[in-house]
CSV table of C-alpha atoms in Angstrom, one decimal:
chain,number,residue,atom,x,y,z
A,19,MET,CA,78.9,75.5,112.8
A,20,PHE,CA,81.4,73.2,111.2
A,21,PHE,CA,83.4,72.3,114.2
A,22,ASP,CA,81.4,69.1,114.8
A,23,GLN,CA,81.5,68.0,111.2
A,24,ALA,CA,84.9,66.3,111.2
A,25,GLU,CA,84.1,64.7,107.8
A,26,ASP,CA,83.6,68.1,106.1
A,27,GLN,CA,87.1,69.6,106.4
A,28,ARG,CA,86.7,71.5,103.1
A,29,ARG,CA,83.9,73.7,104.4
A,30,LEU,CA,85.9,74.4,107.5
A,31,TYR,CA,88.9,75.4,105.4
A,32,LEU,CA,86.7,77.8,103.4
A,33,VAL,CA,85.5,79.4,106.6
A,34,TYR,CA,89.1,80.0,107.7
A,35,SER,CA,90.2,81.1,104.2
A,36,ASN,CA,87.3,83.6,103.7
A,37,LEU,CA,87.7,85.1,107.2
A,38,SER,CA,91.4,85.6,106.5
A,39,MET,CA,90.6,87.5,103.2
A,40,VAL,CA,88.0,89.6,105.1
A,41,TYR,CA,90.7,90.6,107.6
A,42,LEU,CA,93.3,91.3,104.8
A,43,ASN,CA,90.9,93.5,102.9
A,44,SER,CA,90.0,95.5,106.0
A,45,LYS,CA,93.8,95.8,106.9
A,46,LYS,CA,93.5,93.8,110.1
A,47,TYR,CA,96.7,91.9,109.4
A,48,GLU,CA,97.2,90.2,112.8
A,49,ALA,CA,93.8,88.6,112.7
A,50,ALA,CA,94.3,87.6,109.1
A,51,TYR,CA,97.6,86.0,110.0
A,52,GLN,CA,95.9,83.8,112.7
A,53,TYR,CA,93.2,82.5,110.3
A,54,LEU,CA,95.8,81.9,107.5
A,55,LEU,CA,97.8,79.7,110.0
A,56,LEU,CA,94.5,77.8,110.8
A,57,SER,CA,94.0,77.3,107.0
A,58,GLN,CA,97.5,76.1,106.5
A,59,GLN,CA,97.4,73.7,109.5
A,60,LEU,CA,94.1,72.3,108.3
A,61,ALA,CA,95.4,71.7,104.8
A,62,GLY,CA,98.5,70.0,106.3
A,63,LYS,CA,96.4,67.5,108.2
A,64,THR,CA,94.5,66.4,105.0
A,65,GLU,CA,96.9,66.2,102.0
A,66,THR,CA,94.2,66.3,99.3
A,67,LEU,CA,92.1,69.1,101.0
A,68,ILE,CA,93.3,71.9,98.6
A,69,SER,CA,95.4,72.1,95.5
A,70,GLU,CA,99.1,72.9,95.4
A,71,GLN,CA,98.2,76.3,93.8
A,72,GLU,CA,95.9,77.1,96.8
A,73,LYS,CA,98.6,76.2,99.2
A,74,ALA,CA,101.0,78.6,97.5
A,75,VAL,CA,98.4,81.3,97.6
A,76,VAL,CA,97.9,80.8,101.3
A,77,LEU,CA,101.6,81.0,101.9
A,78,ASN,CA,101.8,84.2,99.8
A,79,ASN,CA,99.0,85.7,101.9
A,80,ILE,CA,100.9,84.8,105.1
A,81,GLY,CA,103.9,86.7,103.6
A,82,LEU,CA,101.6,89.6,102.9
A,83,THR,CA,100.6,89.9,106.5
A,84,TYR,CA,104.3,90.2,107.4
A,85,LEU,CA,104.8,92.8,104.7
A,86,ARG,CA,101.9,94.9,105.9
A,87,ARG,CA,103.4,94.7,109.4
A,88,ASP,CA,106.7,96.1,108.0
A,89,MET,CA,108.7,92.9,108.6
A,90,TYR,CA,110.3,93.1,105.1
A,91,GLN,CA,113.0,90.4,105.4
A,92,VAL,CA,110.6,87.8,106.7
A,93,ALA,CA,108.0,88.7,104.0
A,94,ASP,CA,110.6,88.6,101.2
A,95,SER,CA,111.9,85.1,102.3
A,96,ILE,CA,108.3,83.8,102.2
A,97,PHE,CA,107.6,85.3,98.8
A,98,THR,CA,110.8,83.6,97.5
A,99,GLU,CA,109.5,80.3,98.9
A,100,VAL,CA,106.2,80.9,97.1
A,101,ARG,CA,108.0,81.4,93.8
A,102,GLU,CA,109.9,78.2,94.3
A,103,LYS,CA,106.7,76.2,95.0
A,104,ALA,CA,104.9,77.9,92.1
A,105,SER,CA,107.6,77.1,89.6
A,106,ALA,CA,107.3,73.4,90.5
A,107,ILE,CA,103.6,73.0,89.9
A,108,GLU,CA,101.6,73.1,86.6
A,109,ASP,CA,99.1,75.8,87.6
A,110,GLY,CA,101.6,78.0,89.5
A,111,ALA,CA,101.4,81.2,87.3
A,112,TYR,CA,98.9,82.9,89.6
A,113,PRO,CA,100.8,82.6,92.9
A,114,MET,CA,104.0,83.4,90.9
A,115,VAL,CA,102.5,86.7,89.8
A,116,LEU,CA,101.3,87.5,93.3
A,117,SER,CA,104.7,86.8,94.9
A,118,LEU,CA,106.5,88.9,92.2
A,119,ILE,CA,104.2,91.9,92.8
A,120,ASN,CA,104.8,91.6,96.5
A,121,GLN,CA,108.6,91.3,96.1
A,122,ILE,CA,108.6,94.4,93.9
A,123,GLU,CA,106.8,96.3,96.7
A,124,VAL,CA,109.4,95.1,99.2
A,125,ALA,CA,112.2,96.3,96.9
A,126,GLY,CA,110.5,99.7,96.6
A,127,LEU,CA,110.1,100.0,100.3
A,128,GLN,CA,113.8,99.1,100.8
A,129,GLU,CA,114.8,101.5,97.9
A,130,ASP,CA,116.5,98.6,96.1
A,131,TRP,CA,115.6,100.0,92.7
A,132,GLU,CA,117.8,97.7,90.6
A,133,ARG,CA,116.3,94.5,92.1
A,134,GLY,CA,112.9,96.0,91.7
A,135,GLU,CA,113.5,96.7,88.0
A,136,ALA,CA,114.8,93.1,87.5
A,137,LEU,CA,111.7,91.7,89.1
A,138,LEU,CA,109.5,93.9,86.9
A,139,GLU,CA,111.1,92.5,83.8
A,140,GLU,CA,110.2,89.0,85.0
A,141,LEU,CA,106.7,90.0,85.9
A,142,ASP,CA,106.0,91.6,82.5
A,143,LEU,CA,106.0,88.1,81.0
A,144,TYR,CA,102.8,87.3,82.9
A,145,MET,CA,100.8,90.6,82.8
A,146,GLU,CA,99.0,90.0,79.5
A,147,GLU,CA,97.4,86.9,81.1
A,148,PHE,CA,96.7,88.5,84.4
A,149,ASN,CA,95.5,91.9,83.3
A,150,TYR,CA,93.0,92.1,86.1
A,151,LEU,CA,96.0,92.6,88.5
A,152,LEU,CA,97.0,95.8,86.8
A,153,PRO,CA,96.2,98.1,89.8
A,154,ALA,CA,98.6,96.1,92.1
A,155,TYR,CA,101.2,95.9,89.3
A,156,THR,CA,101.0,99.7,88.6
A,157,GLU,CA,101.5,100.6,92.3
A,158,ALA,CA,104.6,98.4,92.6
A,159,ALA,CA,106.0,99.4,89.2
A,160,PHE,CA,105.3,103.1,89.7
A,161,ARG,CA,107.4,103.2,93.0
A,162,ILE,CA,110.4,101.5,91.2
A,163,TYR,CA,110.3,103.8,88.2
A,164,LEU,CA,109.9,106.9,90.3
A,165,GLY,CA,112.8,105.8,92.6
A,166,LYS,CA,115.0,105.3,89.5
A,167,GLN,CA,113.9,108.8,88.2
A,168,GLN,CA,112.5,107.1,85.1
A,169,TYR,CA,109.6,109.6,84.9
A,170,ALA,CA,108.4,108.6,81.4
A,171,ARG,CA,107.9,105.0,82.5
A,172,ALA,CA,106.2,106.1,85.7
A,173,GLU,CA,103.8,108.3,83.6
A,174,TYR,CA,103.2,105.4,81.2
A,175,VAL,CA,102.1,102.9,83.9
A,176,LEU,CA,100.0,105.6,85.5
A,177,ASP,CA,98.2,106.3,82.3
A,178,SER,CA,97.6,102.6,81.8
A,179,LEU,CA,96.0,102.5,85.2
A,180,ARG,CA,93.8,105.5,84.4
A,181,ARG,CA,92.6,103.8,81.2
A,182,TYR,CA,91.9,100.6,83.0
A,183,GLU,CA,89.9,102.2,85.8
A,184,LEU,CA,87.9,104.4,83.4
A,185,ASN,CA,86.9,101.2,81.6
A,186,LYS,CA,85.9,99.5,84.9
A,187,ARG,CA,84.2,102.3,86.9
A,188,THR,CA,82.8,105.8,86.6
A,189,SER,CA,85.6,107.5,88.6
A,190,LEU,CA,89.3,107.1,89.3
A,191,SER,CA,90.5,105.5,92.5
A,192,ASP,CA,92.2,107.3,95.4
A,193,ASP,CA,95.3,105.1,94.7
A,194,PHE,CA,95.5,106.7,91.3
A,195,TYR,CA,95.4,110.2,92.7
A,196,PHE,CA,98.0,109.5,95.4
A,197,MET,CA,100.4,108.2,92.7
A,198,LYS,CA,99.5,111.3,90.5
A,199,ILE,CA,100.4,113.5,93.5
A,200,GLU,CA,103.8,111.7,94.0
A,201,TYR,CA,104.5,112.1,90.3
A,202,HIS,CA,104.0,115.8,90.2
A,203,LEU,CA,105.9,116.4,93.4
A,204,ALA,CA,108.8,114.4,92.0
A,205,LEU,CA,108.9,116.7,88.9
A,206,ASN,CA,108.5,119.9,91.0
A,207,GLN,CA,105.1,120.6,89.6
A,208,PRO,CA,103.3,122.0,92.7
A,209,ASP,CA,100.2,123.4,90.8
A,210,GLN,CA,99.4,120.1,89.2
A,211,ALA,CA,100.1,118.3,92.6
A,212,LEU,CA,97.7,120.7,94.4
A,213,ALA,CA,95.0,120.0,91.7
A,214,ALA,CA,95.3,116.3,92.2
A,215,ILE,CA,95.2,116.7,96.0
A,216,ASP,CA,91.9,118.7,95.7
A,217,LEU,CA,90.4,115.8,93.6
A,218,ALA,CA,91.6,113.2,96.1
A,219,GLU,CA,90.2,115.2,99.1
A,220,GLY,CA,86.7,114.7,97.6
A,221,LEU,CA,86.8,110.9,97.4
A,222,ALA,CA,84.2,109.3,99.7
A,223,ARG,CA,86.6,106.4,100.6
A,224,GLU,CA,89.1,108.7,102.1
A,225,ASP,CA,90.1,107.5,105.6
A,226,ALA,CA,92.1,109.1,108.5
A,227,GLN,CA,95.4,107.8,107.3
A,228,SER,CA,94.8,109.1,103.7
A,229,ARG,CA,93.8,112.5,105.1
A,230,VAL,CA,97.2,112.7,106.9
A,231,ALA,CA,99.0,111.7,103.7
A,232,LEU,CA,97.1,114.4,101.7
A,233,SER,CA,98.0,117.1,104.2
A,234,GLU,CA,101.7,116.1,104.1
A,235,SER,CA,101.6,116.3,100.3
A,236,ARG,CA,99.8,119.7,100.4
A,237,VAL,CA,102.5,121.1,102.7
A,238,LYS,CA,105.2,119.8,100.3
A,239,ALA,CA,103.5,121.3,97.2
A,240,LEU,CA,102.9,124.7,98.9
A,241,LEU,CA,106.5,124.9,100.0
A,242,LEU,CA,107.6,124.0,96.4
A,243,LYS,CA,105.4,126.8,95.3
A,244,GLY,CA,107.0,129.2,97.8
A,245,ASP,CA,103.8,129.9,99.7
A,246,ALA,CA,105.1,129.6,103.2
A,247,GLY,CA,102.0,131.2,104.8
A,248,LEU,CA,99.5,128.6,103.4
A,249,ALA,CA,102.1,125.9,104.2
A,250,SER,CA,102.1,127.0,107.8
A,251,ILE,CA,98.3,126.9,107.9
A,252,GLU,CA,98.3,123.4,106.3
A,253,MET,CA,100.9,122.2,108.8
A,254,ARG,CA,98.5,123.0,111.6
A,255,GLU,CA,95.8,121.1,109.8
A,256,LEU,CA,98.3,118.2,109.4
A,257,GLY,CA,98.8,118.2,113.2
A,258,ARG,CA,95.1,118.1,113.8
A,259,ARG,CA,94.6,115.2,111.4
A,260,HIS,CA,97.6,113.3,112.7
A,261,ASN,CA,96.2,113.6,116.3
A,262,ALA,CA,92.8,112.3,115.2
A,263,PHE,CA,94.5,109.5,113.3
A,264,GLN,CA,96.7,108.5,116.3
A,265,HIS,CA,93.7,108.6,118.6
A,266,LEU,CA,91.6,106.4,116.3
A,267,SER,CA,94.6,104.0,115.7
A,268,LYS,CA,95.2,103.7,119.4
A,269,GLN,CA,91.5,102.8,120.1
A,270,LEU,CA,91.3,100.3,117.2
A,271,ARG,CA,94.5,98.6,118.3
A,272,VAL,CA,93.1,98.0,121.8
A,273,GLU,CA,89.8,96.7,120.4
A,274,GLU,CA,91.5,94.4,117.9
A,275,MET,CA,93.8,92.8,120.4
A,276,ALA,CA,91.0,92.4,122.9
A,277,ALA,CA,88.7,90.9,120.3
A,278,ILE,CA,91.4,88.5,119.1
A,279,TYR,CA,92.2,87.2,122.5
A,280,GLU,CA,88.5,86.9,123.5
A,281,LEU,CA,88.1,84.9,120.3
A,282,GLU,CA,91.0,82.6,121.2
A,283,THR,CA,89.7,82.2,124.8
A,284,PHE,CA,86.3,81.0,123.7
A,285,LYS,CA,87.8,78.8,121.0
A,286,ASN,CA,89.9,77.1,123.7
A,287,GLN,CA,86.9,76.7,125.9
A,288,ARG,CA,85.0,75.3,122.9
A,289,ASP,CA,87.7,72.8,122.2
A,290,GLN,CA,87.8,71.7,125.9
A,291,ALA,CA,84.0,71.2,125.9
A,292,GLU,CA,84.3,69.1,122.8
A,293,ARG,CA,87.0,66.9,124.4
A,294,VAL,CA,84.8,66.4,127.4
A,295,ALA,CA,81.8,65.5,125.2
A,296,GLN,CA,83.9,63.0,123.3
A,297,ALA,CA,85.3,61.4,126.5
A,298,ALA,CA,81.8,61.1,127.9
A,299,GLU,CA,80.5,59.6,124.6
A,300,LEU,CA,83.3,57.1,124.6
A,301,ARG,CA,82.6,56.1,128.2
A,302,ALA,CA,78.9,55.6,127.3
A,303,THR,CA,79.9,53.4,124.4
A,304,LEU,CA,82.1,51.3,126.5
A,305,LEU,CA,79.5,50.9,129.2
A,306,GLU,CA,76.9,49.9,126.6
A,307,ARG,CA,79.3,47.3,125.3
A,308,ASN,CA,79.7,46.0,128.9
A,309,ARG,CA,76.0,45.7,129.2
A,310,LEU,CA,75.9,43.4,126.1
A,311,TYR,CA,78.7,41.3,127.5
A,312,LEU,CA,76.8,40.9,130.7
A,313,GLY,CA,73.7,39.9,128.9
A,314,ALA,CA,75.7,37.2,127.0
A,315,ALA,CA,77.2,36.0,130.3
A,316,LEU,CA,73.7,35.7,131.7
A,317,LEU,CA,72.9,32.8,129.3
A,318,PHE,CA,75.9,30.8,130.7
A,319,ALA,CA,75.4,31.6,134.3
A,320,ILE,CA,71.8,31.1,135.4
A,321,ALA,CA,73.0,30.4,138.9
A,322,ALA,CA,74.4,34.0,139.1
A,323,LEU,CA,71.1,35.5,137.8
A,324,ILE,CA,70.5,37.7,140.8
A,325,THR,CA,74.1,39.0,140.9
A,326,LEU,CA,74.0,39.7,137.1
A,327,GLY,CA,70.7,41.4,137.4
A,328,MET,CA,72.1,43.8,139.9
A,329,LEU,CA,75.1,44.4,137.7
A,330,LEU,CA,72.9,45.1,134.7
A,331,ARG,CA,70.7,47.6,136.7
A,332,SER,CA,73.9,49.3,137.9
A,333,ASN,CA,75.4,49.4,134.5
A,334,GLN,CA,72.2,50.9,132.9
A,335,LYS,CA,72.2,53.6,135.5
A,336,ARG,CA,75.8,54.4,134.7
A,337,VAL,CA,75.0,54.4,131.0
A,338,ALA,CA,72.2,56.9,131.7
A,339,GLU,CA,74.5,59.1,133.8
A,340,ALA,CA,77.2,59.0,131.1
A,341,ARG,CA,74.7,59.9,128.4
A,342,ALA,CA,73.3,62.7,130.5
A,343,LYS,CA,76.8,64.1,130.9
A,344,ALA,CA,77.5,63.8,127.2
A,345,GLN,CA,74.3,65.7,126.4
A,346,ALA,CA,75.1,68.4,128.9
A,347,ALA,CA,78.6,68.7,127.4
A,348,ARG,CA,77.1,69.0,124.0
A,349,LYS,CA,74.7,71.8,125.2
A,350,HIS,CA,77.7,73.6,126.7
A,351,SER,CA,79.5,73.2,123.5
A,352,GLU,CA,76.6,74.7,121.5
A,353,GLN,CA,76.5,77.7,123.9
A,354,LEU,CA,80.2,78.2,123.4
A,355,ASP,CA,79.8,78.0,119.6
A,356,LYS,CA,77.3,80.9,119.8
A,357,GLN,CA,79.6,82.9,121.9
A,358,LEU,CA,82.5,82.2,119.5
A,359,LYS,CA,80.3,83.5,116.6
A,360,VAL,CA,79.7,86.7,118.6
A,361,GLN,CA,83.4,87.1,119.2
A,362,ARG,CA,84.2,86.6,115.5
A,363,GLN,CA,81.8,89.4,114.7
A,364,ASN,CA,83.5,91.6,117.3
A,365,ALA,CA,86.8,90.9,115.7
A,366,LEU,CA,85.4,91.9,112.3
A,367,GLN,CA,84.5,95.3,113.8
A,368,SER,CA,88.0,96.0,115.1
A,369,GLY,CA,90.6,98.1,113.2
A,370,ILE,CA,94.2,98.1,112.3
A,371,GLY,CA,96.9,98.0,115.0
A,372,ALA,CA,98.2,101.4,116.2
A,373,ALA,CA,101.8,100.4,116.2
A,374,GLN,CA,101.6,99.1,112.6
A,375,LEU,CA,99.7,102.2,111.4
A,376,LYS,CA,102.1,104.5,113.2
A,377,ASN,CA,105.1,102.8,111.4
A,378,ASN,CA,103.3,103.0,108.1
A,379,ALA,CA,102.7,106.7,108.5
A,380,MET,CA,106.3,107.4,109.5
A,381,ASP,CA,107.6,105.2,106.6
A,382,ALA,CA,105.3,107.1,104.1
A,383,ILE,CA,106.9,110.4,105.2
A,384,GLU,CA,110.5,109.2,105.0
A,385,ARG,CA,110.0,107.2,101.8
A,386,TYR,CA,108.4,109.9,99.6
A,387,GLU,CA,110.4,112.8,100.9
A,388,SER,CA,112.2,114.7,98.0
A,389,ASN,CA,112.3,118.3,99.3
A,390,PRO,CA,115.1,120.5,100.7
A,391,SER,CA,116.8,119.3,103.9
A,392,LEU,CA,115.1,122.0,106.0
A,393,LEU,CA,111.6,120.8,105.1
A,394,LYS,CA,112.5,117.1,105.7
A,395,ARG,CA,113.9,118.0,109.2
A,396,LYS,CA,110.8,120.0,110.2
A,397,LEU,CA,108.4,117.3,109.0
A,398,SER,CA,110.3,114.5,110.7
A,399,VAL,CA,110.4,116.4,114.0
A,400,LEU,CA,106.7,117.2,113.7
A,401,ILE,CA,105.6,113.6,113.0
A,402,HIS,CA,108.0,112.3,115.7
A,403,ASP,CA,106.5,114.5,118.3
A,404,TYR,CA,103.0,113.4,117.5
A,405,THR,CA,104.0,109.7,117.5
A,406,GLU,CA,105.8,109.9,120.9
A,407,LYS,CA,102.7,111.1,122.6
A,408,THR,CA,100.7,107.9,122.0
A,409,ASP,CA,100.6,105.1,124.6
A,410,PHE,CA,98.3,102.1,124.7
A,411,VAL,CA,98.7,101.4,128.5
A,412,GLU,CA,96.0,103.8,129.8
A,413,PRO,CA,93.1,102.6,127.6
A,414,PHE,CA,94.1,99.0,128.1
A,415,LEU,CA,94.0,99.3,131.9
A,416,LEU,CA,90.6,101.0,131.6
A,417,SER,CA,89.3,98.0,129.7
A,418,TYR,CA,91.0,95.5,132.1
A,419,PRO,CA,91.2,97.0,135.6
A,420,GLY,CA,91.4,93.6,137.2
A,421,PHE,CA,94.6,92.8,135.4
A,422,PHE,CA,96.3,96.0,136.7
A,423,LYS,CA,95.0,95.3,140.3
A,424,SER,CA,96.4,91.8,140.3
A,425,LEU,CA,99.8,93.0,139.0
A,426,SER,CA,99.9,95.8,141.6
A,427,GLU,CA,99.2,93.5,144.4
A,428,LYS,CA,102.0,91.1,143.3
A,429,ALA,CA,104.5,93.8,142.4
A,430,PRO,CA,103.5,97.3,143.5
A,431,ASP,CA,106.8,98.9,142.2
A,432,LEU,CA,106.3,98.0,138.5
A,433,THR,CA,107.4,100.9,136.2
A,434,LYS,CA,105.2,102.0,133.4
A,435,THR,CA,107.7,100.5,130.9
A,436,GLN,CA,107.5,97.1,132.7
A,437,LEU,CA,103.7,97.4,132.7
A,438,ARG,CA,103.8,97.9,129.0
A,439,TYR,CA,105.9,94.8,128.5
A,440,ALA,CA,103.6,92.9,130.8
A,441,ILE,CA,100.5,93.8,128.7
A,442,LEU,CA,102.2,92.9,125.4
A,443,ILE,CA,103.4,89.5,126.9
A,444,ALA,CA,99.9,88.8,128.3
A,445,LEU,CA,98.4,89.4,124.9
A,446,GLY,CA,100.7,86.8,123.4
A,447,ALA,CA,103.1,89.2,121.4
A,448,SER,CA,106.3,87.4,120.4
A,449,THR,CA,109.8,88.8,121.3
A,450,MET,CA,110.2,89.9,117.7
A,451,GLU,CA,106.9,91.7,117.6
A,452,ILE,CA,107.5,93.5,121.0
A,453,ALA,CA,111.0,94.6,119.8
A,454,SER,CA,109.6,95.9,116.5
A,455,THR,CA,106.7,97.8,118.0
A,456,GLN,CA,108.7,99.3,120.9
A,457,GLY,CA,111.8,100.2,118.9
A,458,VAL,CA,114.2,98.1,120.9
A,459,SER,CA,116.3,95.0,120.3
A,460,GLU,CA,115.2,91.4,121.0
A,461,LYS,CA,118.0,91.2,123.6
A,462,ALA,CA,116.4,94.1,125.5
A,463,VAL,CA,113.0,92.4,125.4
A,464,ASN,CA,114.5,89.2,126.8
A,465,MET,CA,116.2,91.2,129.6
A,466,ALA,CA,112.8,92.9,130.4
A,467,ARG,CA,111.1,89.5,130.6
A,468,TYR,CA,113.8,88.3,133.0
A,469,ARG,CA,113.4,91.4,135.3
A,470,LEU,CA,109.7,91.2,135.2
A,471,LYS,CA,109.7,87.5,136.2
A,472,ASN,CA,112.0,88.3,139.1
A,473,LYS,CA,109.7,91.2,140.3
A,474,LEU,CA,106.7,88.9,140.2
A,475,GLU,CA,108.7,86.3,142.1
A,476,LEU,CA,107.9,83.5,139.6
A,477,ASP,CA,109.9,80.2,139.9
A,478,ASN,CA,111.4,78.5,136.9
A,479,GLU,CA,108.6,76.0,136.5
A,480,LEU,CA,105.9,78.8,136.1
A,481,GLY,CA,106.3,80.6,132.8
A,482,LEU,CA,105.8,84.4,132.6
A,483,GLU,CA,103.4,84.3,129.6
A,484,PRO,CA,101.0,81.7,131.1
A,485,TYR,CA,101.0,83.6,134.4
A,486,LEU,CA,100.2,87.0,132.8
A,487,ARG,CA,97.6,85.5,130.4
A,488,HIS,CA,95.9,83.9,133.4
A,489,LEU,CA,95.7,87.3,135.1
A,490,LEU,CA,94.3,88.8,132.0
A,491,LEU,CA,91.6,86.2,131.4
A,492,GLU,CA,90.8,86.0,135.1
């Protein structure tokens, strides 16, 4: 509703900013990234729109979307930039703390324990002021201390979180129980780990990904306890949960990407309609000015009264036509605004991307593995088998049959791999994103683009991405 209020940029910024936080909290990181970029671009156009602290927070959240999509090096460089900006402004403590917590998480994920401990020492200087960030601090610190086998420190920060949560709510969070399980497994305490798993299983907020993680932890605990029979039964349950998780992730990924691109399509149409309305309004203004000039000329040219009268009538008709076009364009713009609102709601209903969730699940297994080599090998093979069975091509083609028909008519000999690349390119995925989600190098992605363009017989002037996106939106 704020698109037409050019003078009220602050409200439009708040719309973008709040939508990005909704997507971050619901783990829809690609959508959050798009709205954070819109927030950043809007703030760049108006220098005094937001404070330097807010700009640093927006940049930190952009880095967070990269972190959640497992692009650790990019995320870490952004967090470093946030710290530099925060240290140069008077009220930069808050974004400084956020970036430090995120960099500690990156260090933990990369198993760089020494760097993580150094960052923790720097962060401890701020935690008394920002005690409300204790849950995020605990999760980052716990991973570092556990990685360095400093179990007493790990237990201390875990107890601090327990006391904090008991003061804030009636029950402990699932994050607390997951860290408790990791702690007991690291100390080879299977009975205590199983008790924590049973408590975590009963939490109402448990989701499909958490259920997979709990089954993995239960298998580890049972094997530590030496109960191979129950471990075998739990591994079958793990397989069932993982299949359900992969199916849900696959469906939500397709829904999210479709919703995002429908949103972008309607936004482009809305922008085009606004440009048409502005052009029509400008034309009407110019024609109105011409009418005034003709009226003034009438006073100095009585002899040309008839001619000027005809020009005035013609001009008034053109003014009416131009205003009618402007009004029609505004109505069209309002209709597109309503459609854009519907698409935003659709995007809010979509879930996290399958490729990202798949990588998170695999990273969780590899990162917390501390069992004998035989268990690690079996779990890795099991999860790998489940992961390799997923593919987004079939549900996508069911949703967009016209896209597949157009491609088949143009290049009937496309392989399934080339079709997968074509879908990702049409949806606007970058070379880096395609390489990351498909497990190949950027050089391989560029070669696939080249071969795909040759098969589709596209000349140098017609780009591959615009052509495929045209087929998708058609």
